[in-house]
Tab-separated table of C-alpha atoms in Angstrom:
chain	number	residue	atom	x	y	z
A	126	LEU	CA	36.362	78.855	-26.357
A	127	SER	CA	38.218	81.129	-23.768
A	128	VAL	CA	37.827	84.852	-23.932
A	129	THR	CA	40.793	87.226	-23.102
A	130	ALA	CA	39.729	90.151	-20.918
A	131	PRO	CA	41.909	92.759	-19.139
A	132	PHE	CA	42.292	92.355	-15.236
A	133	GLY	CA	39.286	93.702	-13.473
A	134	SER	CA	36.980	93.465	-16.499
A	135	GLN	CA	33.372	93.102	-15.996
A	136	GLN	CA	32.655	91.981	-19.597
A	137	VAL	CA	29.655	89.601	-19.483
A	138	ASP	CA	31.173	87.149	-21.826
A	139	ALA	CA	34.430	86.988	-19.923
A	140	PHE	CA	32.979	84.561	-17.405
A	141	VAL	CA	30.762	82.552	-19.603
A	142	ASP	CA	32.624	79.289	-18.976
A	143	ALA	CA	33.579	80.069	-15.477
A	144	GLU	CA	33.049	77.481	-12.800
A	145	ALA	CA	32.292	78.006	-9.181
A	146	TYR	CA	35.221	77.219	-6.734
A	147	PHE	CA	36.219	77.491	-3.124
A	148	LEU	CA	39.597	78.669	-1.724
A	149	VAL	CA	40.523	75.933	0.732
A	150	ASN	CA	43.207	75.800	3.504
A	151	ASP	CA	45.234	72.603	2.728
A	152	TYR	CA	45.099	71.628	6.362
A	153	VAL	CA	41.471	72.222	7.002
A	154	PRO	CA	38.949	71.037	4.363
A	155	THR	CA	36.429	73.787	4.611
A	156	PRO	CA	36.043	77.123	2.677
A	157	LEU	CA	38.419	80.018	3.592
A	158	ARG	CA	35.340	82.198	4.516
A	159	ASP	CA	34.965	79.960	7.648
A	160	TYR	CA	38.184	81.266	8.968
A	161	THR	CA	38.144	85.078	8.216
A	162	MET	CA	38.486	87.221	11.261
A	163	GLU	CA	38.172	90.950	12.087
A	164	CYS	CA	40.263	92.429	14.848
A	165	PHE	CA	40.003	95.604	16.954
A	166	GLN	CA	42.541	97.156	19.086
A	167	GLY	CA	42.310	99.389	22.058
A	168	ARG	CA	38.835	98.553	23.323
A	169	ASP	CA	40.184	98.554	26.871
A	170	TYR	CA	42.403	101.674	26.289
A	171	ASP	CA	45.470	99.493	25.860
A	172	SER	CA	47.295	97.660	23.015
A	173	SER	CA	45.274	94.385	23.315
A	174	PHE	CA	43.429	93.027	20.240
A	175	TYR	CA	40.001	91.464	20.243
A	176	CYS	CA	39.135	89.248	17.276
A	177	SER	CA	36.027	87.477	16.045
A	178	HIS	CA	34.683	85.785	12.986
A	179	TYR	CA	33.841	87.896	10.058
A	180	ASP	CA	31.352	86.750	7.348
A	181	LEU	CA	33.056	87.053	4.073
A	182	SER	CA	31.495	86.698	0.542
A	183	HIS	CA	32.996	86.506	-2.828
A	184	LYS	CA	30.202	88.689	-4.250
A	185	ILE	CA	31.209	92.145	-5.326
A	186	CYS	CA	28.823	95.097	-5.959
A	187	GLY	CA	30.025	97.539	-8.722
A	188	HIS	CA	30.334	100.737	-6.553
A	189	VAL	CA	32.257	101.771	-3.454
A	190	GLY	CA	29.399	101.992	-1.160
A	191	VAL	CA	28.248	104.552	1.466
A	192	VAL	CA	30.617	105.707	4.152
A	193	THR	CA	29.227	107.103	7.493
A	194	PHE	CA	30.346	107.731	11.018
A	195	SER	CA	28.502	105.618	13.706
A	196	SER	CA	27.837	108.798	15.621
A	197	SER	CA	27.559	112.489	14.708
A	198	GLU	CA	29.338	113.561	17.771
A	199	TYR	CA	32.136	112.085	20.001
A	200	GLU	CA	33.175	113.108	23.461
A	201	VAL	CA	36.185	112.559	25.518
A	202	ASN	CA	37.671	113.601	28.695
A	203	GLU	CA	40.463	116.049	28.527
A	204	ASN	CA	43.003	113.494	29.939
A	205	ASP	CA	42.152	110.829	27.341
A	206	GLU	CA	45.010	110.032	25.085
A	207	PHE	CA	42.825	109.079	22.044
A	208	VAL	CA	39.203	109.041	20.786
A	209	ARG	CA	37.776	106.006	18.903
A	210	VAL	CA	35.957	107.201	15.879
A	211	THR	CA	33.975	104.420	14.154
A	212	VAL	CA	33.448	104.649	10.459
A	213	VAL	CA	30.973	102.334	8.681
A	214	ARG	CA	31.175	101.318	5.092
A	215	SER	CA	27.933	99.688	3.761
A	216	GLY	CA	27.130	98.403	0.415
A	217	GLY	CA	29.566	98.414	-2.405
A	218	GLY	CA	32.816	96.545	-2.082
A	219	VAL	CA	34.785	97.672	-5.212
A	220	GLY	CA	37.845	99.830	-4.665
A	221	THR	CA	39.426	101.656	-1.863
A	222	VAL	CA	37.542	104.482	0.087
A	223	SER	CA	38.932	107.114	2.288
A	224	VAL	CA	37.533	109.441	4.851
A	225	ASP	CA	38.401	113.040	5.614
A	226	PHE	CA	37.613	114.288	9.038
A	227	SER	CA	38.654	117.055	11.437
A	228	LEU	CA	38.530	117.502	15.174
A	229	LYS	CA	37.222	120.561	17.017
A	230	HIS	CA	38.503	121.405	20.394
A	231	LEU	CA	35.887	122.659	22.804
A	232	THR	CA	36.287	123.644	26.494
């Protein structure tokens, strides 16, 4: 018997008869996780992108995780046009998170 559950439901019985599956690119017979990429822009202070493989899992934790900055302080030269602030999300995986921050000008 199938069970009707609303989208996003975490009812235990909603997945009783679920089967494991892989998402597969029609042209390459391997799981989609083998082709996931993460990209960064501006590492050389220009518009170029750097992309690399990203480990992806279908497993989802039931919370948003913890968000931290990779450093408590950032320093830039006065002539610099931008500052790279690295935000790290660890754990979790459910929902969207946002980060509020402010900059303090010191001379």
